[in-house]
Short mmCIF file of C-alpha atoms in Angstrom, two decimals:
data_model
loop_
_atom_site.label_atom_id
_atom_site.label_comp_id
_atom_site.label_asym_id
_atom_site.label_seq_id
_atom_site.Cartn_x
_atom_site.Cartn_y
_atom_site.Cartn_z
CA MET A 205 -76.64 -62.81 -52.26
CA LYS A 206 -74.77 -59.92 -54.30
CA LEU A 207 -76.22 -59.12 -57.06
CA PRO A 208 -74.19 -58.69 -60.51
CA ARG A 209 -72.64 -55.33 -60.94
CA TRP A 210 -74.14 -54.96 -64.44
CA LEU A 211 -77.63 -55.99 -62.91
CA ARG A 212 -77.54 -53.09 -60.17
CA TYR A 213 -76.55 -50.72 -62.73
CA TRP A 214 -79.59 -51.56 -64.91
CA GLY A 215 -81.82 -52.33 -62.14
CA ASP A 216 -81.75 -49.18 -60.17
CA ALA A 217 -80.35 -46.56 -62.84
CA VAL A 218 -82.23 -47.58 -65.94
CA ILE A 219 -84.88 -50.19 -65.53
CA VAL A 220 -86.61 -48.93 -62.49
CA PRO A 221 -87.24 -45.12 -63.55
CA ILE A 222 -88.19 -46.62 -67.43
CA ALA A 223 -90.66 -48.84 -65.21
CA LEU A 224 -92.02 -46.02 -63.27
CA MET A 225 -92.60 -43.96 -66.28
CA LEU A 226 -94.42 -46.66 -68.33
CA LEU A 227 -96.64 -47.18 -65.07
CA PHE A 228 -97.38 -43.52 -65.02
CA LEU A 229 -98.23 -43.54 -68.61
CA THR A 230 -100.25 -46.56 -68.64
CA PHE A 231 -102.16 -45.02 -65.41
CA VAL A 232 -103.25 -42.01 -67.89
CA TRP A 233 -103.98 -43.97 -71.31
CA SER A 234 -105.87 -46.58 -69.52
CA THR A 235 -108.25 -43.94 -67.44
CA ASN A 236 -108.85 -41.52 -70.59
CA ALA A 237 -107.56 -38.83 -68.47
CA GLY A 238 -108.28 -35.05 -69.85
CA GLY A 239 -105.55 -32.29 -70.41
CA VAL A 240 -105.36 -31.08 -67.01
CA ALA A 241 -105.27 -34.73 -65.48
CA GLN A 242 -102.51 -35.81 -67.98
CA VAL A 243 -100.64 -32.55 -66.86
CA VAL A 244 -100.78 -33.41 -63.20
CA ALA A 245 -99.93 -37.17 -63.72
CA ALA A 246 -96.68 -36.17 -65.82
CA LEU A 247 -95.75 -33.79 -62.83
CA PHE A 248 -96.35 -36.71 -60.15
CA MET A 249 -94.28 -38.97 -62.60
CA PHE A 250 -91.45 -36.84 -62.53
CA ALA A 251 -91.45 -35.99 -59.09
CA VAL A 252 -91.21 -39.69 -58.44
CA VAL A 253 -88.38 -40.25 -60.46
CA GLY A 254 -86.41 -37.64 -59.45
CA LEU A 255 -86.71 -38.87 -55.70
CA TRP A 256 -86.02 -42.44 -56.89
CA LEU A 257 -82.62 -41.06 -58.19
CA GLY A 258 -81.98 -38.87 -55.16
CA PHE A 259 -82.60 -41.68 -52.85
CA ARG A 260 -80.11 -43.75 -54.63
CA ARG A 261 -77.95 -40.92 -54.73
CA LEU A 262 -77.91 -41.08 -50.71
CA ARG A 263 -77.83 -44.79 -50.41
CA VAL A 264 -74.38 -44.48 -52.25
CA HIS A 265 -73.03 -41.61 -49.54
CA ALA A 266 -74.70 -43.86 -46.88
CA SER A 267 -72.68 -46.91 -48.21
CA ALA A 268 -69.47 -44.83 -48.76
CA SER A 269 -69.86 -43.42 -44.96
CA ARG A 270 -70.37 -47.17 -43.68
CA LEU A 271 -67.50 -48.59 -45.21
CA ALA A 272 -65.40 -45.79 -44.25
CA ALA A 273 -66.53 -45.90 -40.42
CA ILE A 274 -65.69 -49.96 -40.51
CA GLY A 275 -62.16 -49.47 -41.79
CA ASP A 276 -62.85 -51.35 -45.34
CA PRO A 277 -61.14 -49.48 -47.80
CA ALA A 278 -61.07 -52.38 -50.63
CA GLY A 279 -64.84 -51.91 -50.80
CA LEU A 280 -65.06 -48.21 -50.32
CA LEU A 281 -62.53 -47.56 -53.40
CA ALA A 282 -64.33 -50.22 -55.41
CA LEU A 283 -67.83 -48.48 -54.57
CA ALA A 284 -66.22 -44.80 -55.52
CA ASP A 285 -64.95 -46.31 -58.70
CA GLU A 286 -68.09 -48.13 -59.84
CA GLU A 287 -69.94 -45.19 -59.41
CA LEU A 288 -67.80 -42.75 -61.41
CA GLY A 289 -67.77 -45.37 -64.05
CA ARG A 290 -71.33 -45.80 -64.56
CA ARG A 291 -71.86 -41.96 -65.46
CA LEU A 292 -72.14 -41.22 -68.79
CA ARG A 293 -70.60 -38.02 -68.07
CA SER A 294 -68.84 -36.69 -65.42
CA THR A 295 -71.46 -35.24 -63.12
CA SER A 296 -70.25 -34.00 -59.32
CA PRO A 297 -67.08 -36.35 -59.32
CA ALA A 298 -65.89 -34.33 -56.08
CA GLY A 299 -67.92 -36.46 -53.43
CA LEU A 300 -66.71 -39.95 -55.04
CA GLN A 301 -63.18 -38.34 -55.40
CA VAL A 302 -62.83 -37.58 -51.97
CA TYR A 303 -64.31 -41.20 -50.94
CA ARG A 304 -61.53 -42.51 -53.27
CA ALA A 305 -59.07 -40.54 -51.38
CA ILE A 306 -60.03 -41.79 -47.95
CA ALA A 307 -60.07 -45.23 -49.24
CA HIS A 308 -56.14 -44.85 -50.53
CA ASN A 309 -55.25 -43.34 -47.08
CA LEU A 310 -56.84 -45.84 -45.25
CA ALA A 311 -55.03 -48.69 -47.35
CA GLY A 312 -51.54 -46.60 -46.67
CA ARG A 313 -51.18 -45.00 -50.09
CA PRO A 314 -50.92 -41.28 -49.42
CA ALA A 315 -49.39 -40.58 -52.96
CA GLU A 316 -52.51 -42.20 -54.60
CA ALA A 317 -54.81 -40.06 -52.15
CA ARG A 318 -53.14 -36.60 -53.21
CA LEU A 319 -54.17 -37.77 -56.98
CA ALA A 320 -57.82 -38.44 -55.95
CA LEU A 321 -58.15 -35.10 -53.92
CA ASP A 322 -56.75 -33.08 -57.20
CA ALA A 323 -59.10 -35.07 -59.42
CA SER A 324 -61.80 -33.70 -57.04
CA GLY A 325 -61.46 -29.94 -58.18
CA ILE A 326 -62.10 -29.09 -54.59
CA ARG A 327 -59.95 -26.02 -53.70
CA PRO A 328 -59.89 -24.09 -50.24
CA GLY A 329 -62.07 -21.16 -50.48
CA ASP A 330 -64.47 -22.75 -52.89
CA ARG A 331 -67.90 -22.29 -52.16
CA GLY A 332 -69.61 -25.49 -50.84
CA THR A 333 -71.21 -27.17 -47.86
CA ALA A 334 -68.85 -27.74 -44.70
CA SER A 335 -69.17 -31.39 -44.65
CA TRP A 336 -67.47 -31.49 -47.96
CA HIS A 337 -64.30 -29.43 -47.23
CA LEU A 338 -63.64 -30.82 -43.92
CA LEU A 339 -63.99 -34.28 -45.74
CA TRP A 340 -61.63 -32.97 -48.09
CA ALA A 341 -59.21 -31.40 -45.97
CA SER A 342 -59.07 -34.17 -43.24
CA ALA A 343 -57.84 -36.47 -46.50
CA GLU A 344 -55.62 -34.02 -47.71
CA ILE A 345 -54.04 -33.65 -44.22
CA ASP A 346 -53.71 -37.25 -43.70
CA ALA A 347 -52.17 -37.68 -46.97
CA ARG A 348 -49.80 -34.72 -46.74
CA THR A 349 -48.30 -35.66 -43.15
CA ARG A 350 -48.06 -39.35 -44.00
CA LEU A 351 -45.70 -38.11 -47.07
CA GLY A 352 -43.94 -35.67 -44.96
CA GLU A 353 -45.24 -32.28 -46.27
CA VAL A 354 -45.93 -30.82 -43.14
CA ALA A 355 -46.12 -26.71 -44.01
CA ALA A 356 -48.72 -27.90 -46.71
CA ALA A 357 -50.70 -29.56 -43.95
CA ARG A 358 -50.64 -26.70 -41.64
CA ALA A 359 -51.83 -24.47 -44.48
CA THR A 360 -54.85 -26.67 -45.36
CA PHE A 361 -55.61 -26.63 -41.66
CA ASP A 362 -55.77 -23.22 -41.37
CA ARG A 363 -57.37 -22.32 -44.36
CA VAL A 364 -60.04 -25.05 -44.21
CA VAL A 365 -60.33 -26.68 -41.06
CA ALA A 366 -59.70 -23.77 -38.58
CA ARG A 367 -62.62 -21.67 -40.43
CA TYR A 368 -65.32 -23.62 -38.60
CA PRO A 369 -66.60 -23.47 -35.03
CA ARG A 370 -65.78 -26.80 -33.04
CA THR A 371 -69.14 -27.37 -31.84
CA VAL A 372 -69.24 -30.78 -30.12
CA GLY A 373 -71.72 -32.93 -31.60
CA ALA A 374 -72.00 -31.14 -34.65
CA GLY A 375 -72.73 -34.31 -37.11
CA GLY A 376 -69.33 -35.29 -36.07
CA LEU A 377 -67.23 -32.33 -37.50
CA ASP A 378 -65.81 -32.09 -33.99
CA VAL A 379 -64.13 -35.47 -34.70
CA ILE A 380 -62.65 -34.22 -37.83
CA ALA A 381 -61.34 -31.18 -36.62
CA ALA A 382 -59.63 -32.78 -33.77
CA GLU A 383 -58.12 -35.34 -36.17
CA CYS A 384 -56.87 -32.83 -38.31
CA GLU A 385 -55.27 -30.68 -35.75
CA ALA A 386 -53.70 -33.78 -33.83
CA ARG A 387 -51.83 -34.80 -36.92
CA VAL A 388 -50.64 -31.40 -37.99
CA ARG A 389 -49.35 -31.08 -34.09
CA LEU A 390 -47.86 -34.40 -34.33
CA ALA A 391 -46.09 -33.81 -37.57
CA GLU A 392 -45.04 -30.41 -36.05
CA GLY A 393 -43.35 -32.09 -33.00
CA ASP A 394 -46.44 -31.51 -30.66
CA ALA A 395 -47.04 -34.83 -29.51
CA ALA A 396 -48.51 -34.04 -26.22
CA GLY A 397 -50.70 -31.73 -27.53
CA ALA A 398 -51.67 -34.03 -30.31
CA ARG A 399 -52.20 -36.87 -27.73
CA THR A 400 -54.53 -34.54 -25.76
CA LEU A 401 -56.74 -33.56 -28.61
CA VAL A 402 -58.05 -36.91 -29.61
CA ALA A 403 -58.05 -38.56 -26.15
CA PRO A 404 -61.70 -37.93 -25.62
CA TYR A 405 -62.68 -39.50 -28.70
CA LEU A 406 -60.88 -43.04 -28.27
CA LYS A 407 -64.39 -44.43 -26.87
CA ASP A 408 -66.92 -42.08 -28.21
CA ILE A 409 -69.89 -44.26 -29.27
CA ARG A 410 -70.52 -41.96 -32.31
CA LEU A 411 -67.69 -43.40 -33.88
CA GLY A 412 -67.11 -46.98 -36.19
CA PRO A 413 -63.91 -49.30 -35.58
CA GLY A 414 -61.90 -47.68 -38.65
CA ALA A 415 -62.38 -44.20 -37.62
CA ARG A 416 -61.64 -45.15 -33.94
CA ALA A 417 -58.49 -47.21 -35.22
CA GLN A 418 -57.19 -43.92 -36.73
CA LEU A 419 -57.47 -42.19 -33.76
CA PHE A 420 -55.49 -44.87 -32.00
CA ALA A 421 -53.03 -44.55 -34.84
CA ILE A 422 -52.46 -40.99 -34.10
CA VAL A 423 -51.84 -42.00 -30.01
CA ALA A 424 -49.13 -44.36 -31.08
CA GLY A 425 -47.26 -41.96 -33.35
CA CYS A 426 -47.48 -39.38 -30.18
CA GLU A 427 -46.32 -42.14 -27.71
CA ARG A 428 -43.61 -43.05 -29.79
CA ALA A 429 -42.66 -39.51 -30.23
CA LEU A 430 -42.83 -39.23 -26.66
CA GLY A 431 -40.50 -41.95 -26.18
CA ASP A 432 -43.16 -44.28 -24.45
CA ASP A 433 -42.71 -47.45 -26.41
CA ALA A 434 -44.87 -49.55 -24.57
CA ALA A 435 -47.75 -47.40 -24.84
CA ALA A 436 -47.21 -46.99 -28.37
CA ALA A 437 -47.36 -50.51 -28.93
CA THR A 438 -50.52 -50.80 -27.02
CA ALA A 439 -52.36 -48.21 -28.95
CA ALA A 440 -50.75 -49.69 -32.08
CA ALA A 441 -52.14 -53.10 -31.29
CA LYS A 442 -55.68 -51.52 -31.00
CA ALA A 443 -55.63 -49.50 -34.16
CA ARG A 444 -54.90 -52.90 -35.56
CA GLU A 445 -57.68 -54.85 -33.87
CA LEU A 446 -60.37 -52.30 -34.61
CA ALA A 447 -59.22 -52.00 -38.48
CA PRO A 448 -57.44 -55.11 -39.75
CA GLN A 449 -57.97 -54.09 -43.20
CA CYS A 450 -56.30 -50.54 -42.78
CA VAL A 451 -52.83 -49.67 -42.92
CA LEU A 452 -52.79 -46.95 -40.54
CA LEU A 453 -48.88 -47.35 -38.88
CA PRO A 454 -45.66 -47.15 -40.31
#
């Protein structure tokens, strides 16, 4: 059973931290602790509250990753919008806006994805972790190629994705890099090269159905460009089968 939105918000973001603080305060008061003990208890209290809030953030990112992996754009967009709306001030919205962009791309709305990417505040060359920059670049390249902005997609690939070494198994970064390059090559007319890039990952057990569906959609575009309509139809059918809630094909 899914809890109401208001209960989830007040429960994990407000009630639980307050309850933890009251628990520690009650413990200190009931034991008549001295000054040093009170300071130590206060430090532990803040540490526990910080851990709770930190794990809550990790839970949000884990949920977003799962929704993207299984190909649920509506759920991913709802999660990101809820997290953006529940914050009293705009703190670190970059990741949530990237999730919104990914959701819009999965739903076949590249223009809306571009707006979310602009709102994220991430820019090529900015300081940050490789994973966030690659996720931003992946969503950017996906949106740009769908909108026919091939030169902009190539520029993003060269400035962001090409900077990082493509080590197989490095947290899935190799898959993201291959997908980005394949989208750019296909948009530039190198369908054979694009197909070669994504072919090794079509049966990768690390990937969820949504991620594999995107690769099959790329293969469908490659086969169509190469004139093999039968292979294109097969790949397109596989993409729709893996991610029926997504709009990955023209």
